PDB file of C-alpha atoms in Angstrom:
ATOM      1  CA  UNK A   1      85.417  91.246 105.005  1.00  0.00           C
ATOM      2  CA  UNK A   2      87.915  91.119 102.438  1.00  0.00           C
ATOM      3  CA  UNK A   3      90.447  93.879 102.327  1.00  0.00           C
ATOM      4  CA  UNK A   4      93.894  94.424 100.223  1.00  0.00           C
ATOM      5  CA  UNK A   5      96.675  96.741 101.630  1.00  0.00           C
ATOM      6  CA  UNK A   6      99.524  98.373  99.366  1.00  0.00           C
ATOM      7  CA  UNK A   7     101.778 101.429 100.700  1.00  0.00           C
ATOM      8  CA  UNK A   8     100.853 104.329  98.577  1.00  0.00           C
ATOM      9  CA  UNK A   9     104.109 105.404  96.771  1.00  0.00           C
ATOM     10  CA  UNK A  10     107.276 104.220  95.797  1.00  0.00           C
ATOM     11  CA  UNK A  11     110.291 105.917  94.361  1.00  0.00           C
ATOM     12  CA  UNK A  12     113.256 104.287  93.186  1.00  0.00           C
ATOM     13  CA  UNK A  13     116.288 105.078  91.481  1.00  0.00           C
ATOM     14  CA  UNK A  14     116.651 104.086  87.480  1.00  0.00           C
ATOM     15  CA  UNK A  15     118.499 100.588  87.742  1.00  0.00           C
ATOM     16  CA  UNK A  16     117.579  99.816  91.249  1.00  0.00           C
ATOM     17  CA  UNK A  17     115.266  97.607  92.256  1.00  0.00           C
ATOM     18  CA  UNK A  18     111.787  98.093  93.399  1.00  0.00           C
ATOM     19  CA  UNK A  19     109.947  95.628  96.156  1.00  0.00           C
ATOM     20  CA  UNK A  20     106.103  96.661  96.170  1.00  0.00           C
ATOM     21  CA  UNK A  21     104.176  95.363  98.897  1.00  0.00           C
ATOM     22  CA  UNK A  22     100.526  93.897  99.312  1.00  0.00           C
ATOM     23  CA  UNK A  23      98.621  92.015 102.696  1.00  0.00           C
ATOM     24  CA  UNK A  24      95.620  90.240 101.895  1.00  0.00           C
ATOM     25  CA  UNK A  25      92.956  88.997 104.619  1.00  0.00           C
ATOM     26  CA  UNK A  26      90.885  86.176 102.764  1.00  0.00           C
ATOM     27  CA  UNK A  27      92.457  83.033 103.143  1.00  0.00           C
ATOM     28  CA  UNK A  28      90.409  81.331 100.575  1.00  0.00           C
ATOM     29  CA  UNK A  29      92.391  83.101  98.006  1.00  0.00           C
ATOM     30  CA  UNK A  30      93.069  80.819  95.087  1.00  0.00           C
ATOM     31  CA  UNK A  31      94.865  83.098  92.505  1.00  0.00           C
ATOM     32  CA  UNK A  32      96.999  86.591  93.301  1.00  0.00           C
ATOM     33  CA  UNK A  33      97.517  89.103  90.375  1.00  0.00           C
ATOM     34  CA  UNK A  34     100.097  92.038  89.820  1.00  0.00           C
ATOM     35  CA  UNK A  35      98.381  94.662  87.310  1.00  0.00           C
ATOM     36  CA  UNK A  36     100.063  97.644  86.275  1.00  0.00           C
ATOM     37  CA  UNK A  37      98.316 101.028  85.065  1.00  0.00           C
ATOM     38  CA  UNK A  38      99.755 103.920  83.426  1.00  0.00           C
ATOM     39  CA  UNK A  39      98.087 107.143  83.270  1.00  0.00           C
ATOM     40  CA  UNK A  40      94.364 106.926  81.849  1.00  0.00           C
ATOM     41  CA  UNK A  41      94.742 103.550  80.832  1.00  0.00           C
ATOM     42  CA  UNK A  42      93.637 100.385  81.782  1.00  0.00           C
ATOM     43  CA  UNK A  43      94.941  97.211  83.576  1.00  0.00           C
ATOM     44  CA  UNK A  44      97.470  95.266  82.095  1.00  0.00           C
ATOM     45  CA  UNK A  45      98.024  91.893  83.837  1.00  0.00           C
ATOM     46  CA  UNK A  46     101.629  91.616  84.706  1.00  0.00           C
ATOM     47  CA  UNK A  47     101.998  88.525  86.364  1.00  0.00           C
ATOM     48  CA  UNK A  48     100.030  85.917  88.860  1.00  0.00           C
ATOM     49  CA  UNK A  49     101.009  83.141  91.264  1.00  0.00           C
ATOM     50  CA  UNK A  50      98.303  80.286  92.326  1.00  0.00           C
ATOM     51  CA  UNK A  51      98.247  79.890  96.152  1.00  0.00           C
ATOM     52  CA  UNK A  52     100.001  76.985  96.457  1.00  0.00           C
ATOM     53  CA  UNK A  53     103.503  78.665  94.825  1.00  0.00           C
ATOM     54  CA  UNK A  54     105.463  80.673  97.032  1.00  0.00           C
ATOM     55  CA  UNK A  55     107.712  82.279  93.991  1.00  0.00           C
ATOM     56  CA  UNK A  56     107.598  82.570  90.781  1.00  0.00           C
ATOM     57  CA  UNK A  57     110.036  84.868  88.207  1.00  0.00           C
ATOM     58  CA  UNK A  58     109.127  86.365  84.863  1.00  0.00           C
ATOM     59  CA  UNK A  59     112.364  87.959  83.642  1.00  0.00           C
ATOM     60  CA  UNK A  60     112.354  91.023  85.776  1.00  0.00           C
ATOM     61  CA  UNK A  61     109.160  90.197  87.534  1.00  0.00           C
ATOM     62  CA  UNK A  62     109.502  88.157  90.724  1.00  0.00           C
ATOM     63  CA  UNK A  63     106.348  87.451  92.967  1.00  0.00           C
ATOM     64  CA  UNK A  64     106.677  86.042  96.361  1.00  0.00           C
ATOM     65  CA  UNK A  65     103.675  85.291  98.442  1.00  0.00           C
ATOM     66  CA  UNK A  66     103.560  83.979 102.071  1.00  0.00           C
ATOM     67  CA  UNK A  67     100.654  82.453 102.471  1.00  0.00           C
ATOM     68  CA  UNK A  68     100.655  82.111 106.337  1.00  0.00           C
ATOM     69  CA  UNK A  69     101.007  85.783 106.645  1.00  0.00           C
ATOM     70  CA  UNK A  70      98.785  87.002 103.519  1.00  0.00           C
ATOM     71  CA  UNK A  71     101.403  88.907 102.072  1.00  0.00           C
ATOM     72  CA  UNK A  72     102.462  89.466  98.649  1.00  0.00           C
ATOM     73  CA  UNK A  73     105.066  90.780  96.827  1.00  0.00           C
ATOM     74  CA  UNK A  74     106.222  92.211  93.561  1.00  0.00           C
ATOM     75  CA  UNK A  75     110.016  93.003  92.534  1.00  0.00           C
ATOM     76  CA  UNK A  76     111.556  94.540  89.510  1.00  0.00           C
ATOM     77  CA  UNK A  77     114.591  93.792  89.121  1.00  0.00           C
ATOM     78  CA  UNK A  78     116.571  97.039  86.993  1.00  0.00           C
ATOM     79  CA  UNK A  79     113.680  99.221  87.210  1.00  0.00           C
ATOM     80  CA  UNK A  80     113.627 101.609  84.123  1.00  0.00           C
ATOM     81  CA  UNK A  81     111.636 104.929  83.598  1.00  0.00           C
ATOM     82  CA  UNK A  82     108.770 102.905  81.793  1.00  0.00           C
ATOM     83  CA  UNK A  83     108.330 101.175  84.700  1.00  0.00           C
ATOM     84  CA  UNK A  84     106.693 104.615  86.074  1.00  0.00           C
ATOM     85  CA  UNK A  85     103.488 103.731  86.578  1.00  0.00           C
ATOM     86  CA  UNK A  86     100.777 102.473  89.254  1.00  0.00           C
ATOM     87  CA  UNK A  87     100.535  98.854  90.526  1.00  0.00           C
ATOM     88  CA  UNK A  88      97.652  96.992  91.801  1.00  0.00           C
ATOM     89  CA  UNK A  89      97.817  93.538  93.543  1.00  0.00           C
ATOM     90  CA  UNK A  90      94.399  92.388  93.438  1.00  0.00           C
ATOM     91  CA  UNK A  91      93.491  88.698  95.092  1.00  0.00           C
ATOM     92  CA  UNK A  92      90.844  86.155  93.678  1.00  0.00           C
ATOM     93  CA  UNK A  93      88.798  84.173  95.926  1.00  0.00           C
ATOM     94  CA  UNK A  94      85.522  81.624  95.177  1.00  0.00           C
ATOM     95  CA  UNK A  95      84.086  83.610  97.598  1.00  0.00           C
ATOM     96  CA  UNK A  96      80.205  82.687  96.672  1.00  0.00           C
ATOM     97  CA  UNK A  97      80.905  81.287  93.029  1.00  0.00           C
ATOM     98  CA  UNK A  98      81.561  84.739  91.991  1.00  0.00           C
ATOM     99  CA  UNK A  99      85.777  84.104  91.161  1.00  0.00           C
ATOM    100  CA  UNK A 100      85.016  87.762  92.016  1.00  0.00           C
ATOM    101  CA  UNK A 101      88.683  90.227  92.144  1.00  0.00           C
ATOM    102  CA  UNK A 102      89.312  92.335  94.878  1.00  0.00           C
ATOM    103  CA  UNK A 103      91.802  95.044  94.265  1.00  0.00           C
ATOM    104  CA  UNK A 104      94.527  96.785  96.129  1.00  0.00           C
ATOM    105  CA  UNK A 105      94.666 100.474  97.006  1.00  0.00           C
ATOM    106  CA  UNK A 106      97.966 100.680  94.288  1.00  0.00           C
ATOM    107  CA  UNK A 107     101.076 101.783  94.562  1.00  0.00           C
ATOM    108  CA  UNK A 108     102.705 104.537  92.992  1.00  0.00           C
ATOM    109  CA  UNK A 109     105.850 103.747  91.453  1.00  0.00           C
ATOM    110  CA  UNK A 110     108.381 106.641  90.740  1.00  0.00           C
ATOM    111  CA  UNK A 111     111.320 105.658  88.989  1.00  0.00           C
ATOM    112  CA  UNK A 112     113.674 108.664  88.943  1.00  0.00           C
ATOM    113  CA  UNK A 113     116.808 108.727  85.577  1.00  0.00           C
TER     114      UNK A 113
ATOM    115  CA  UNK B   1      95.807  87.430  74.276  1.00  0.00           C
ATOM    116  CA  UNK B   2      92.307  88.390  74.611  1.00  0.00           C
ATOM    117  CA  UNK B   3      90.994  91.563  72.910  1.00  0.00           C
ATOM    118  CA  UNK B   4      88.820  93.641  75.196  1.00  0.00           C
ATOM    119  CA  UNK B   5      87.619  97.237  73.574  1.00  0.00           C
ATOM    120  CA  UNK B   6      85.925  99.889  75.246  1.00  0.00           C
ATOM    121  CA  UNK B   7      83.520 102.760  73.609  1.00  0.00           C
ATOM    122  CA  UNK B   8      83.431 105.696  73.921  1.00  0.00           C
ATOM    123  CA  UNK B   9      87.237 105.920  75.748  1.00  0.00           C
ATOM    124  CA  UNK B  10      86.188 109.571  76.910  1.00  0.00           C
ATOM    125  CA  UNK B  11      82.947 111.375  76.865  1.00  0.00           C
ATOM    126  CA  UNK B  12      82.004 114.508  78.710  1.00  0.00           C
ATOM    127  CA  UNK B  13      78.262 115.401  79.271  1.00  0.00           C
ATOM    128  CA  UNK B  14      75.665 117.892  81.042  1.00  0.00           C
ATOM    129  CA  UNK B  15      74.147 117.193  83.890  1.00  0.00           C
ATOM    130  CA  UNK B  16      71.032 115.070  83.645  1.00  0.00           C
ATOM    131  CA  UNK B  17      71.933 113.160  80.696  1.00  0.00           C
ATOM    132  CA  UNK B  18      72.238 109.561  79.934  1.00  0.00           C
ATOM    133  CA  UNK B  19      75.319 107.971  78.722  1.00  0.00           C
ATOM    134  CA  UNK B  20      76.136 104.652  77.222  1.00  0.00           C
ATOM    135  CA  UNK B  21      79.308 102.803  77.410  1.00  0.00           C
ATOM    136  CA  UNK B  22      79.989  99.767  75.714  1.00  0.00           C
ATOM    137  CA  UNK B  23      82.675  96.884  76.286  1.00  0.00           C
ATOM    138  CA  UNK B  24      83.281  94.398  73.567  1.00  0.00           C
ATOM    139  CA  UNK B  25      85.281  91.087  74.221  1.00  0.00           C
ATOM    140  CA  UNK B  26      86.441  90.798  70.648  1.00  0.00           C
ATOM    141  CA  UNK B  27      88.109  87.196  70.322  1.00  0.00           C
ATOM    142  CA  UNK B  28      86.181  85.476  72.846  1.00  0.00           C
ATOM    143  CA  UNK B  29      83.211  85.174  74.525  1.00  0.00           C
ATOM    144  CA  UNK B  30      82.303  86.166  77.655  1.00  0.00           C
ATOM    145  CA  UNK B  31      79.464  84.394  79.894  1.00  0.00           C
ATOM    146  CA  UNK B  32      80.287  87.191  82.920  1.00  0.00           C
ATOM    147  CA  UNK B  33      81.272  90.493  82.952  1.00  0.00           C
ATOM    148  CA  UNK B  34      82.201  92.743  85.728  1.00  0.00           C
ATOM    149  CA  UNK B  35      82.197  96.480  85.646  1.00  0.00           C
ATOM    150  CA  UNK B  36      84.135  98.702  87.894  1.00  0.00           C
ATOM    151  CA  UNK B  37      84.674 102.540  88.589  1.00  0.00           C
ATOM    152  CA  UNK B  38      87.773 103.949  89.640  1.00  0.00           C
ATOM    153  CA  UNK B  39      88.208 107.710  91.401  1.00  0.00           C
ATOM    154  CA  UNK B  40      91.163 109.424  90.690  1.00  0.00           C
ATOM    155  CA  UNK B  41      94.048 108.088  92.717  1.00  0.00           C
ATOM    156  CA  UNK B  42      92.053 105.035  93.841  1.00  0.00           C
ATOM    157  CA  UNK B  43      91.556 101.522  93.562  1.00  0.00           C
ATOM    158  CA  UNK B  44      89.075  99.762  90.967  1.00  0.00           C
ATOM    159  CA  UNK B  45      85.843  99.472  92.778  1.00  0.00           C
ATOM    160  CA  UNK B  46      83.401  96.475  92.052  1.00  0.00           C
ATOM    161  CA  UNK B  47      79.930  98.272  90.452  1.00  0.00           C
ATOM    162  CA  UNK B  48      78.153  95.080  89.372  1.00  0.00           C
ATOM    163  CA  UNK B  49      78.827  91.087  88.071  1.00  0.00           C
ATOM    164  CA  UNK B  50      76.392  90.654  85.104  1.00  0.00           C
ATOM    165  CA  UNK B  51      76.079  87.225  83.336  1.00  0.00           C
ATOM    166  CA  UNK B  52      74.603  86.588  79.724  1.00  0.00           C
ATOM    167  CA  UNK B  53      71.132  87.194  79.559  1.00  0.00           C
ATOM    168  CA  UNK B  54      70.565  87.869  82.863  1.00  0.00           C
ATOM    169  CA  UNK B  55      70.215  90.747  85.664  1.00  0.00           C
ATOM    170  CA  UNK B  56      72.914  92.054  86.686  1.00  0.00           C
ATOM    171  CA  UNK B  57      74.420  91.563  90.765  1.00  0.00           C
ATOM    172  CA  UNK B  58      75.094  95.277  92.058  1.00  0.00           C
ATOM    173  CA  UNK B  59      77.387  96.033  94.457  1.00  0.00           C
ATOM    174  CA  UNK B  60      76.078  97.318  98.134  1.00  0.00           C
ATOM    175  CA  UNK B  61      76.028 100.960  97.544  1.00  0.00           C
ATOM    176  CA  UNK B  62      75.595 100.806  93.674  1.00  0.00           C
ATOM    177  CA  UNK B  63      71.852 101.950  92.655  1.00  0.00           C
ATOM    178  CA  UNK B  64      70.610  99.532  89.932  1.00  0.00           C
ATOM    179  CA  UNK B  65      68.456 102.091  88.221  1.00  0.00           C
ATOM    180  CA  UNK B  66      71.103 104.409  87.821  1.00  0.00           C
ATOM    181  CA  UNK B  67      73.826 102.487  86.340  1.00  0.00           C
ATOM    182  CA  UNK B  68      72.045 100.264  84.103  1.00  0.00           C
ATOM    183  CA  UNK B  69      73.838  97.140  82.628  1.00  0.00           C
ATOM    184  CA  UNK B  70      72.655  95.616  79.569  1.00  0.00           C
ATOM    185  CA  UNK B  71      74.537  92.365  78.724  1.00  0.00           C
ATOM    186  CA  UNK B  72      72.732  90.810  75.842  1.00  0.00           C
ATOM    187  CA  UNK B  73      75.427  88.642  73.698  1.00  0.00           C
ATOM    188  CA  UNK B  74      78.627  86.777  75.024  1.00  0.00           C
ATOM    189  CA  UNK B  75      80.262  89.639  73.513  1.00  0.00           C
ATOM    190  CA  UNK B  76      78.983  92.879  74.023  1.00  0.00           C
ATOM    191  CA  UNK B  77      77.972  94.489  77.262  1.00  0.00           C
ATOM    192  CA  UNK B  78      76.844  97.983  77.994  1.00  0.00           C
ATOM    193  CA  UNK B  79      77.035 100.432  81.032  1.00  0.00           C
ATOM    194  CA  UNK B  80      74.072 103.234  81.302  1.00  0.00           C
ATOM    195  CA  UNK B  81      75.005 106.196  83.437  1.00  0.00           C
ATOM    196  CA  UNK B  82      71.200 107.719  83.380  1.00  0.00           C
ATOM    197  CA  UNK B  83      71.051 110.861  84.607  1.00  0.00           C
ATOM    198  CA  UNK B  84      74.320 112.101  85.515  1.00  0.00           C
ATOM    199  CA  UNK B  85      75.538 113.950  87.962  1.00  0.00           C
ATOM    200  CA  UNK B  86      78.889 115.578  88.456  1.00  0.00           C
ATOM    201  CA  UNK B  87      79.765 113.056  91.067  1.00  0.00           C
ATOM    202  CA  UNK B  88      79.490 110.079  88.731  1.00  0.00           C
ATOM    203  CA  UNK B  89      82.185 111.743  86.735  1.00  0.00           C
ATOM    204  CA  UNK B  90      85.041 108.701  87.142  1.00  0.00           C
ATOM    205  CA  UNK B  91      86.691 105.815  85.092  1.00  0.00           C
ATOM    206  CA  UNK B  92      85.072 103.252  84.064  1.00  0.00           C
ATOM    207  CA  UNK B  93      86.572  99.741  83.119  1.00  0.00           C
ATOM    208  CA  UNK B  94      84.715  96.512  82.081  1.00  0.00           C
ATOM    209  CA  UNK B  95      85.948  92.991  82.670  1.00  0.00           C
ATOM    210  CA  UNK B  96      85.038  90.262  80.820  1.00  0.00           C
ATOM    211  CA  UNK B  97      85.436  86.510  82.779  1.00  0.00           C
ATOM    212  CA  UNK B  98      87.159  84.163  80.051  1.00  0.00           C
ATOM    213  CA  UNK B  99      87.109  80.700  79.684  1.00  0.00           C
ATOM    214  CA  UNK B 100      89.325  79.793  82.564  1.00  0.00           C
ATOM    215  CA  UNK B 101      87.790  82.286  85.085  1.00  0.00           C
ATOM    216  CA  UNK B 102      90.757  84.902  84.209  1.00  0.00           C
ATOM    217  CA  UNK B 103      89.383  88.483  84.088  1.00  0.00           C
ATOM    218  CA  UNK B 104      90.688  90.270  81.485  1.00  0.00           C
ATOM    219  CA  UNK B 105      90.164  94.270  81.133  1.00  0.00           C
ATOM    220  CA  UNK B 106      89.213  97.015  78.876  1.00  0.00           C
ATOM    221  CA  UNK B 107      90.738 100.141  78.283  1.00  0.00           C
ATOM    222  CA  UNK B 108      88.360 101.966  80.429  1.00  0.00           C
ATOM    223  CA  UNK B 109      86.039 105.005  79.229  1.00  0.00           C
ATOM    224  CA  UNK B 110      86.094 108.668  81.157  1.00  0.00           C
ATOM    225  CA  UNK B 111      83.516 110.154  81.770  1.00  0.00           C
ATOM    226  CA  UNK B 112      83.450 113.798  82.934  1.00  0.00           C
ATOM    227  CA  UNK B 113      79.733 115.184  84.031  1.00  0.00           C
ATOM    228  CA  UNK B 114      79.758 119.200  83.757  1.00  0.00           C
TER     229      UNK B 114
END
């Protein structure tokens, strides 16, 4: 079945970067989403990349996806303290019509001043 | 962007009772909606795909006639927790399927069963 991996937590240093990390088993897989969450609230879309890109930036935002591997990426480049939050990778398939999202486990970013 | 509201955002209740939730796509319409739960510290979880006027697609392991899902106008869909039990206490999050098959996502609604 479909399954999406992330490592659990993350903890960076203010300024650094941050590389979060996401696998992916369905190869039909048309669209790949970042989503962050901060405490009690909900999703907020961050960024996507179809499955035909390999890269795409969004100022500090850079996605890279290999497709051959199923494995996705998300860095922040100069990670600040507001960055502190939890981020999901979530993959979107046609799996049955449905264009239905399945989400990551998330991954707890720490970003220490 | 797209205007997605949630109500109540937090609700507590006693065992046994029913509560409603209900997710309003406020600048579009929305032919699909999805509803999920998230535990704390985990991932959203798929509950149900409903579509306008129709019954809604449950998950394997979701009960139908527990979580009932009302979605009677492109823009308003509702969640029924009937009777609740402590272990139902989670976050719950609608998601509304726009135009171009991009979900976009309320604010989510706790709800904590004594």
């Amino acid at each position: 079945g479909e399954d999406v991996e992330q490592s659990l937590f993350l903890s960076v240093r203010e300024g650094d970067s941050s590389v979060i990390n996401c696998t992916y088993t369905d190869s039909s897989s048309t669209y790949l989403y970042w989503y962050k969450q901060e405490p009690g609230a909900g999703l907020q879309l961050l960024t996507y990349i179809f499955s035909n890109m390999d890269m795409k930036q969004d100022q500090r935002l850079t996605v890279l996806l290999n497709k051959k591997d199923k494995h996705l990426s998300l860095r922040i480049a100069d990670t600040q303290t507001g960055d502190s939050a939890i981020y999901f990778c979530a993959e979107r398939g046609a799996t049955s019509g449905t264009y239905k999202y399945i989400f990551g486990t998330g991954t707890r970013l720490k970003v220490l001043a | 962007g797209a205007v997605v509201s949630q109500h109540p955002s937090w609700v507590i209740c006693k065992s046994g009772t029913s509560v409603k939730i209900e997710c309003r796509s406020l600048d579009f319409q929305a032919t699909t909606m999805f509803w999920y739960r998230q535990f704390p510290k985990q991932s959203l979880m798929l509950m149900a795909t409903s579509n306008e006027g129709s019954k809604a697609t449950y998950e394997q392991g979701v009960e139908k006639d527990k979580f009932l899902i009302n979605h009677a106008s492109l823009t308003l869909s509702t969640l029924t927790v009937t009777s609740a039990h402590p272990e139902d206490s989670s976050f719950y999050i609608c998601s509304p399927l726009g135009i171009y098959n991009e979900q976009f996502f309320g604010p989510g609604t706790r709800l904590t069963v004594l």
